[in-house]
Short mmCIF file of C-alpha atoms in Angstrom, two decimals:
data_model
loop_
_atom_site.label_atom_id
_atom_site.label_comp_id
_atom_site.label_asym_id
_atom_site.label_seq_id
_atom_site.Cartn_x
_atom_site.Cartn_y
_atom_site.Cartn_z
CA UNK A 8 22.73 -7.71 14.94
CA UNK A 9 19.94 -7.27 12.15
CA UNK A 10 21.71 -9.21 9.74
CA UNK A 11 21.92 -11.91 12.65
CA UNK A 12 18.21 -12.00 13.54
CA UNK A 13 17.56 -11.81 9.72
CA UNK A 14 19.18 -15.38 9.45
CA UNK A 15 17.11 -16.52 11.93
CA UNK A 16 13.73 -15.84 9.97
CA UNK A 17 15.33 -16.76 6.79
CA UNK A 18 16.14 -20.07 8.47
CA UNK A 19 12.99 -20.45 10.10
CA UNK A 20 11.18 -19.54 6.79
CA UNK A 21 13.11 -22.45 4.63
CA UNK A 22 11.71 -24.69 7.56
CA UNK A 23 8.22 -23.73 8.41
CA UNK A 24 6.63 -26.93 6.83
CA UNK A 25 8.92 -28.95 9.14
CA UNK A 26 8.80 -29.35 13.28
CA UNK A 27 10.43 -27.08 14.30
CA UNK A 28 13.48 -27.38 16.94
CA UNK A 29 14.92 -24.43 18.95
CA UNK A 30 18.04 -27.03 19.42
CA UNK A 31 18.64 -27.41 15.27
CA UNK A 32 18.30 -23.37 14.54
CA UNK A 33 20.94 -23.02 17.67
CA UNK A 34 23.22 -25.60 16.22
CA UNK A 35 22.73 -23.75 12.52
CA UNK A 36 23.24 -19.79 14.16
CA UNK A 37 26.08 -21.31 16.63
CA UNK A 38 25.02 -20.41 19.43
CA UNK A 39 22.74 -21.34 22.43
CA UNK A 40 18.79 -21.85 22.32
CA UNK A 41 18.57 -18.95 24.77
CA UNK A 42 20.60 -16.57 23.17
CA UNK A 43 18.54 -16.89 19.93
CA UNK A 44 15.33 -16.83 21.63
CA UNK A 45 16.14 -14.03 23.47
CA UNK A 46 17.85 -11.98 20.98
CA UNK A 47 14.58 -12.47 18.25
CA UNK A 48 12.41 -11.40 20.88
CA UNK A 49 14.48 -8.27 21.21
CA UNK A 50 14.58 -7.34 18.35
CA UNK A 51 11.10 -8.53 17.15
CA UNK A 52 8.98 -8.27 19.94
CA UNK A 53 7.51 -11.75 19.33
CA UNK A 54 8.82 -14.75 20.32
CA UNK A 55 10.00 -17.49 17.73
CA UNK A 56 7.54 -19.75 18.67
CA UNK A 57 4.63 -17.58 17.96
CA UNK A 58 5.86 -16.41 14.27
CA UNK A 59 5.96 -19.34 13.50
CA UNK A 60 2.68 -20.16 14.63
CA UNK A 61 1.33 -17.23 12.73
CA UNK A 62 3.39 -17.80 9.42
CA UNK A 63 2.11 -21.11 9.31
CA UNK A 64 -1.68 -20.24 9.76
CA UNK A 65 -1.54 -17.32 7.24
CA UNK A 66 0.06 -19.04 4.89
CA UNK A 67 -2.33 -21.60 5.46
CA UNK A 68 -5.37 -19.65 4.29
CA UNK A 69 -4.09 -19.56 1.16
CA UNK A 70 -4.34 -23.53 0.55
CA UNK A 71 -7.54 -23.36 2.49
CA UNK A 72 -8.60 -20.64 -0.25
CA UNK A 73 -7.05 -22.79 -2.61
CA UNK A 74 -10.04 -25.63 -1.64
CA UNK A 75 -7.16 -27.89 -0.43
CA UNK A 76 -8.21 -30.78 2.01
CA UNK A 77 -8.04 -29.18 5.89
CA UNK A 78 -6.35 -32.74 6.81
CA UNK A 79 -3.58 -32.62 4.36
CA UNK A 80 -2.79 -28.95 5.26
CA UNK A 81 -2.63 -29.86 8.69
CA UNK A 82 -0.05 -32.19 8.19
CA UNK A 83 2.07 -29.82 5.86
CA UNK A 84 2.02 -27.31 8.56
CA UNK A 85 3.75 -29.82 11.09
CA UNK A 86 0.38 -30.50 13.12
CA UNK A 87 -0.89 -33.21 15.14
CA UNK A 88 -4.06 -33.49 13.74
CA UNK A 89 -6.60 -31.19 12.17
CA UNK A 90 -8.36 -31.17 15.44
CA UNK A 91 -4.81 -29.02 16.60
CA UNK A 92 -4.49 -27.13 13.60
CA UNK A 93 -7.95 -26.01 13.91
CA UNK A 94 -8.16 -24.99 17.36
CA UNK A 95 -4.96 -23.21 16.58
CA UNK A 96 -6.85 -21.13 13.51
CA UNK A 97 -9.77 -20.44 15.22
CA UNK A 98 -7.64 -18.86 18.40
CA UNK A 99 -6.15 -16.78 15.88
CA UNK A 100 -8.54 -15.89 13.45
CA UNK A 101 -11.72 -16.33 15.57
CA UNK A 102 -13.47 -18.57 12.75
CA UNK A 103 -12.85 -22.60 11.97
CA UNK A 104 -10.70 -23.33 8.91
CA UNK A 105 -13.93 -24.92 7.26
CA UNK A 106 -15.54 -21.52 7.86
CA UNK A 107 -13.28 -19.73 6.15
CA UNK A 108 -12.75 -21.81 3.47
CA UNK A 109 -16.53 -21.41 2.77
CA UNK A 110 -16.32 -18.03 2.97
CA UNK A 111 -13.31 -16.62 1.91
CA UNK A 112 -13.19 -13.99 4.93
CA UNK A 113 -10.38 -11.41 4.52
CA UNK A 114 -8.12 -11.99 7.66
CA UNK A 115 -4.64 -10.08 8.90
CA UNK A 116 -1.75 -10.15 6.67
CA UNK A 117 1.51 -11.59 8.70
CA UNK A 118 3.99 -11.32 5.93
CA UNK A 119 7.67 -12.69 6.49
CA UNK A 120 9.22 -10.12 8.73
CA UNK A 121 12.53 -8.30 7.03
CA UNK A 122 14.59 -6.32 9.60
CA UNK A 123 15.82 -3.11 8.79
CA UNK A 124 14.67 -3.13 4.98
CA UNK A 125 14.96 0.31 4.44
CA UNK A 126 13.55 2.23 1.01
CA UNK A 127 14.80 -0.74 -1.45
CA UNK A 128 12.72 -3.39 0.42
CA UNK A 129 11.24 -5.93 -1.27
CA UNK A 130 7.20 -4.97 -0.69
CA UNK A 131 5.07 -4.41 -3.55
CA UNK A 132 3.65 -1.31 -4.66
CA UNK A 133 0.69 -1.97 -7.02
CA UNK A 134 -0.92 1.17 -8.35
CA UNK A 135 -4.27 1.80 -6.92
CA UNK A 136 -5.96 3.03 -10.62
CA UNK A 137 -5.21 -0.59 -11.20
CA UNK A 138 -6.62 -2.30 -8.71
CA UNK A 139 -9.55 0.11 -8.40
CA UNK A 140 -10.22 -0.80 -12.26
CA UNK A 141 -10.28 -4.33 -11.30
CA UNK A 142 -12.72 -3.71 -8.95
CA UNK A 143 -14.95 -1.89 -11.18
CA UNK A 144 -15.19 -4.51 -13.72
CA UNK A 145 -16.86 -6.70 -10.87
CA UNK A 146 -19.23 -4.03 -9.30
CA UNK A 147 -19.68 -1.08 -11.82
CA UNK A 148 -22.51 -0.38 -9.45
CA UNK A 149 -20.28 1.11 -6.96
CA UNK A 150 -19.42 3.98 -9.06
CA UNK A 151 -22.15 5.64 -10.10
CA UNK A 152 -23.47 8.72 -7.79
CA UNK A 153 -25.37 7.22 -5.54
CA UNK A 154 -22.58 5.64 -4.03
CA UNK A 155 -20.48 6.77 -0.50
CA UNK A 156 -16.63 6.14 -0.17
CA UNK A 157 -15.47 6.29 3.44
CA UNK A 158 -11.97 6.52 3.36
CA UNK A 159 -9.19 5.90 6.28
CA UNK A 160 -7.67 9.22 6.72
CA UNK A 161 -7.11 12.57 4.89
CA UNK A 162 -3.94 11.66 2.49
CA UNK A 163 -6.48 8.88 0.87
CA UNK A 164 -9.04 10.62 0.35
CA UNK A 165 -7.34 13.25 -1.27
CA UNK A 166 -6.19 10.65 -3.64
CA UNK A 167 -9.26 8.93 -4.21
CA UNK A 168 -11.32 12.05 -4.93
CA UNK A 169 -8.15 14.09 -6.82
CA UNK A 170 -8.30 11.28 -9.31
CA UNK A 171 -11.78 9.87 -9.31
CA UNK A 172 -11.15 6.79 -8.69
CA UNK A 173 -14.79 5.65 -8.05
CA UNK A 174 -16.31 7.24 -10.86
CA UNK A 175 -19.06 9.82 -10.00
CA UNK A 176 -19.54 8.43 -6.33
CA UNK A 177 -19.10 11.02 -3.51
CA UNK A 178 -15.85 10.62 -1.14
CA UNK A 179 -15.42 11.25 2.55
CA UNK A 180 -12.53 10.86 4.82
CA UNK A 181 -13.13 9.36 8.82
CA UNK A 182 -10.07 10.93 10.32
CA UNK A 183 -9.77 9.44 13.40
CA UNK A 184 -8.02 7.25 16.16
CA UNK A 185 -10.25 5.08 17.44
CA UNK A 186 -8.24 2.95 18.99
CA UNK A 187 -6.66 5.86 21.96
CA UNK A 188 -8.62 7.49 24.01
CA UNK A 189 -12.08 7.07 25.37
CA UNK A 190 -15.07 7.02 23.61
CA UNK A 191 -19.34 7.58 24.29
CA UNK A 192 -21.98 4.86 23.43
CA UNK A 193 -23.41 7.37 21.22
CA UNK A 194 -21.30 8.23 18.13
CA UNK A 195 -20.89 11.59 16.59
CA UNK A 196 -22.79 13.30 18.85
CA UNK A 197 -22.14 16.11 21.34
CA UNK A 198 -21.01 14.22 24.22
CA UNK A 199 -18.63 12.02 21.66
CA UNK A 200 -17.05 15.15 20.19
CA UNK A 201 -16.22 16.54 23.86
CA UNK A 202 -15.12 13.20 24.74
CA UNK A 203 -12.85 12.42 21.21
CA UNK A 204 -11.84 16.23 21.65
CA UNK A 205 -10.98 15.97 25.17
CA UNK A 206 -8.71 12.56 24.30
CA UNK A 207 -6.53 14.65 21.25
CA UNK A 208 -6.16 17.59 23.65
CA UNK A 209 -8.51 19.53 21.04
CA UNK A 210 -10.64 22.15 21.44
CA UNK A 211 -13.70 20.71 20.19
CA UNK A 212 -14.13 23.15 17.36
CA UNK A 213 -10.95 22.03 16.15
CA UNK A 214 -11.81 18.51 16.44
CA UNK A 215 -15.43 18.95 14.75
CA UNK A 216 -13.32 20.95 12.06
CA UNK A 217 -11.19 17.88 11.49
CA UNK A 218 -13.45 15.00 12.20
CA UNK A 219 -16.97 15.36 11.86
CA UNK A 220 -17.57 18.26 8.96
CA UNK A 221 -15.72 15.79 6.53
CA UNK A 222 -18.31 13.31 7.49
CA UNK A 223 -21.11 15.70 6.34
CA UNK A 224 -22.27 13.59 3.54
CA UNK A 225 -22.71 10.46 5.70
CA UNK A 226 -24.99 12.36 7.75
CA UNK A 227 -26.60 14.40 5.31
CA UNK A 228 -27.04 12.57 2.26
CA UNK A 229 -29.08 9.11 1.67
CA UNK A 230 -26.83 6.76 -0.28
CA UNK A 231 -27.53 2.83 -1.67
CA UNK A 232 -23.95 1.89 -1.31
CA UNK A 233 -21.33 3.07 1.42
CA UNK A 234 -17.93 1.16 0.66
CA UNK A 235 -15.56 1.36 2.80
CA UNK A 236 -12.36 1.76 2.69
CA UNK A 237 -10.16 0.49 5.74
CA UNK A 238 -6.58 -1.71 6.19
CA UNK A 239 -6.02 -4.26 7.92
CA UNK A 240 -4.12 -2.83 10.94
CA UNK A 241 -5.64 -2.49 14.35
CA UNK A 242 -5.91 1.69 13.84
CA UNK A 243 -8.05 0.95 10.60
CA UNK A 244 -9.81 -1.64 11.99
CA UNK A 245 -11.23 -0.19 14.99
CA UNK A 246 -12.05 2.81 12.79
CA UNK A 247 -14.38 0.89 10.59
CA UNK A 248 -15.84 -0.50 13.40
CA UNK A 249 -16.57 3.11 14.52
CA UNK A 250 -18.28 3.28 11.20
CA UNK A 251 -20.21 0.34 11.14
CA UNK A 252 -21.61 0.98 14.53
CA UNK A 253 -22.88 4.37 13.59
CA UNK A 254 -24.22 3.17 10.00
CA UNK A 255 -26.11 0.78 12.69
CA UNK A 256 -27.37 3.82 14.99
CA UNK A 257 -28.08 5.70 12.04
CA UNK A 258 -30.69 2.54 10.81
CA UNK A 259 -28.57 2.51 7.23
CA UNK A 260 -30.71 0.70 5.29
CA UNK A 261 -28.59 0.45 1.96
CA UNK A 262 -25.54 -2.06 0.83
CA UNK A 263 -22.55 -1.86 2.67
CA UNK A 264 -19.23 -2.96 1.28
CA UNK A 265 -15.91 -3.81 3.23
CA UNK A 266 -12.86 -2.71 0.94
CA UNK A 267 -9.90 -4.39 3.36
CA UNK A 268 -6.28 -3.54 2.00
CA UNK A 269 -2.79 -3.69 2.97
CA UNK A 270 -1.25 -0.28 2.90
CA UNK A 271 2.13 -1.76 1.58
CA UNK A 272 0.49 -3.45 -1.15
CA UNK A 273 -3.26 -2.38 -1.80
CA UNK A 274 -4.14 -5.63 -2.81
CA UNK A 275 -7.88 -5.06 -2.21
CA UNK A 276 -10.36 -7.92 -0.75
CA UNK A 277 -14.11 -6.78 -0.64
CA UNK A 278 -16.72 -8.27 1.20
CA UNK A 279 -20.43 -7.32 1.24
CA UNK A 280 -21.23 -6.66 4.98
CA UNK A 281 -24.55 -7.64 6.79
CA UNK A 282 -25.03 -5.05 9.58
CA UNK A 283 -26.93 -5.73 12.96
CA UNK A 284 -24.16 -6.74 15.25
CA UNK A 285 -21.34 -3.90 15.18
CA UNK A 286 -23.43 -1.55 17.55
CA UNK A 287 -22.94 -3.71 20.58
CA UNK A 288 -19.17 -5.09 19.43
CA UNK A 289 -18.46 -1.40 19.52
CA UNK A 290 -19.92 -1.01 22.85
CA UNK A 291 -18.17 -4.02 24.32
CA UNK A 292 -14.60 -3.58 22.74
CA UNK A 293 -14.05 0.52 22.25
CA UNK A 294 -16.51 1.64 25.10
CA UNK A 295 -16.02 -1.09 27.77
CA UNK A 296 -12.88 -3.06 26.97
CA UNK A 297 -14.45 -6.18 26.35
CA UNK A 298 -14.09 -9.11 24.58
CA UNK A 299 -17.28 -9.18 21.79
CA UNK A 300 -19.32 -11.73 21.98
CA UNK A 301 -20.61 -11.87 18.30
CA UNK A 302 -18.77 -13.94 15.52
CA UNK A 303 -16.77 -11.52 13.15
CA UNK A 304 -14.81 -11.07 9.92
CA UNK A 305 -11.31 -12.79 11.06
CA UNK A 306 -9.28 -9.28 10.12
CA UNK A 307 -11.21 -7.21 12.69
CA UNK A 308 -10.99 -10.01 15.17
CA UNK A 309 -7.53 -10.30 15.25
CA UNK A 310 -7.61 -6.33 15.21
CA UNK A 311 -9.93 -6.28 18.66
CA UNK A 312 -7.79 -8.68 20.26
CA UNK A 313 -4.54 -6.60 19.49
CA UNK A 314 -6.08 -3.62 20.58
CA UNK A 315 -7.37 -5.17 24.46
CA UNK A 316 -3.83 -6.61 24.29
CA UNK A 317 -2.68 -2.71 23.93
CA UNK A 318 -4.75 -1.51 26.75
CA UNK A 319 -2.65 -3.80 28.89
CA UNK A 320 0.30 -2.05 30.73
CA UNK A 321 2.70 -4.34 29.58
CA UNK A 322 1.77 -5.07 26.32
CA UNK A 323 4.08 -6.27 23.60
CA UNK A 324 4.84 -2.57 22.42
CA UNK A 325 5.49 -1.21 25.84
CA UNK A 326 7.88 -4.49 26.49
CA UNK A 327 9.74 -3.74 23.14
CA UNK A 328 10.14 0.05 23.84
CA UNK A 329 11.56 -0.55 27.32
CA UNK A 330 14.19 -2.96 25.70
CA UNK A 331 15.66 -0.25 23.20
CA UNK A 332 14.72 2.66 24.72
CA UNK A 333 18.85 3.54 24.54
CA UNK A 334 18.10 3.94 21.48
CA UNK A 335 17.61 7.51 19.82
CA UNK A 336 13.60 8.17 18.97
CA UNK A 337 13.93 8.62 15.69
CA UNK A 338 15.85 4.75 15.18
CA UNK A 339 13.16 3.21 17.66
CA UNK A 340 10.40 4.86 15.60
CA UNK A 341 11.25 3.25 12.45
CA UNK A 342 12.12 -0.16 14.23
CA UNK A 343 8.25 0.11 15.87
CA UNK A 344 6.89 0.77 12.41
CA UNK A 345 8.94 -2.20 11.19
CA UNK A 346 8.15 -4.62 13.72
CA UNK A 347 4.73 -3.81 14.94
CA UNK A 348 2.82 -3.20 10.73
CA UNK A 349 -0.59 -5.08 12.56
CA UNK A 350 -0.10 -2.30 15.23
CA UNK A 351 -0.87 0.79 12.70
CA UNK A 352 0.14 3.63 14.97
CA UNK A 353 1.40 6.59 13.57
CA UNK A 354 4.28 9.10 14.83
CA UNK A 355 2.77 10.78 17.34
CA UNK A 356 1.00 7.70 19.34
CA UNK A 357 4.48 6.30 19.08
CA UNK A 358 6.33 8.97 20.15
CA UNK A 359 3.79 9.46 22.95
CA UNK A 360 4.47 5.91 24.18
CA UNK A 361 7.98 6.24 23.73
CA UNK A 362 8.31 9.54 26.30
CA UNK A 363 5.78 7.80 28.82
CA UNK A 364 8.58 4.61 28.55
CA UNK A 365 11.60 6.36 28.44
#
């Protein structure tokens, strides 16, 4: 069956510049519209419809990076109009393709999906002392000493200071989940700890063991340049907005730079950061399960709008567990890892959604 639904993206892939029919991918996989509908959703969790919708508007950003006219890549992406293809970006990406051209804003990878690729995939794996070193022949300012790295979890961090990547700059790791569990308004503070402590099913020394004495510098220390260092998945993202809200609480008052990255990869887009709205995004999205009202970088807006889709009972996870849940954990693991990468949970948020399913 994988090799099945893999000729269905590789056939929808040779065909994404041209309108697409459910009848003609039928009449090439012989057999009904339904079945292959129904089958890719299955086994993808998506339906056909909407990866192609999101193929085409990633792959899109790279001719709109590219300075290409927004009319012409309209029309190569089988639209309408630009009026259609730009209502369609900015419900995905929560900025106009004119915006983002101007800006070069780093959005949500959606790479073609490969089913089952197993260790000899076909994903990159670019060494980070190389992209790091490409990075410091732009900003050699961001590696002197008094610069903070925030890093997404423990096994980074490790890495990062190990090796030295930034130079003489001091390294920290945010080890955290923001997106389970409740949070407080206020962040890092007494009533936050119980709260995040509570959520793990930590004692709260254990959590402020794990969580908040790595963060020592941030609180102790005055820096002129925090960079951060967050992916693009939903966990990451809601993580650095943790961060960002707090560096707002805090009144930061130095540089702030955005290091977004694709785990697979770590191709590495920064972006300088302006802060003064991330306080009350973090209120509205983590705290009160809102949509925020504020304009944002198009990666953490696709983020926020996966994780409100998560709080949902019947979100696309929970919809693709309850379809395989015959199968055994440790296969339905590494299918949810495979067909959810914007998702970014790790083993045991998986596993814990798996034995509420099952």
């Amino acid at each position: 069956m994988n090799e099945y639904i893999q000729r269905i993206i590789d056939w929808i892939e040779e065909n994404l510049k041209n309108e697409f029919s459910l009848e003609g991918l039928a009449s090439y996989m012989g057999y009904s519209p339904y079945y292959c509908s129904f089958k890719f959703h299955q086994a993808t969790g998506i339906s056909i419809r909407r990866y192609i919708l999101l193929r085409r508007l990633y792959l899109s950003t790279e001719d709109l990076a590219n300075n290409r006219r927004i009319i012409d890549i309209a029309f190569d992406y089988s639209y309408s109009s630009q009026e259609a293809y730009s209502r369609a970006f900015k419900t995905v990406f929560g900025v106009s393709p004119r915006e983002f051209q101007l800006n070069q804003m780093p959005v949500q990878s959606f790479a073609k999906l490969t089913i089952n690729q197993g260790e000899d995939g076909c994903r990159m794996n670019i060494s980070r002392e190389t992209e790091v070193e490409q990075l410091k022949n732009k900003k050699r300012e961001l590696f002197d000493k008094d610069v903070l790295n925030i890093l997404n979890g423990q096994v980074m961090y490790e890495e990062f200071k190990n090796k030295k990547l930034m130079g003489d700059s001091d390294y920290i790791p945010f080890n955290e989940a923001m997106c389970i569990n409740a949070t407080t308004t206020s962040i890092f503070d007494h009533a936050f700890i119980q709260t995040r402590a509570s959520g793990h099913h930590e004692s709260v020394e254990n959590y402020s063991n794990k969580v908040i004495k790595p963060l020592n510098n941030l609180f102790k220390k005055n820096y002129n340049y925090i960079v951060l260092w967050f992916g693009e998945d939903m966990f990451c993202q809601m993580n650095l907005l943790t961060i960002l809200a707090y560096l707002e609480q805090s009144e930061y008052k130095g540089k702030v730079f955005f290091n977004s990255f694709r785990e697979d990869e770590f191709k590495v887009s920064q972006t300088e950061l302006t802060l003064g709205s991330y306080y009350s995004v973090y209120e509205e999205v983590l705290v009160n399960h809102l949509k925020p009202t504020n304009e944002l970088l198009p990666v953490m807006y696709q983020a926020i709008e996966l994780f409100l889709e998560m709080q949902t009972e019947n979100n696309a996870v929970i919809k693709y567990i309850s379809k395989n849940k015959h199968l055994p954990t440790s296969e339905l693991l590494k299918r949810l890892f495979e067909v959810f990468p914007t998702v970014g949970y790790g083993d045991s948020q998986y596993i814990e959604l798996i034995e509420k399913t099952k």
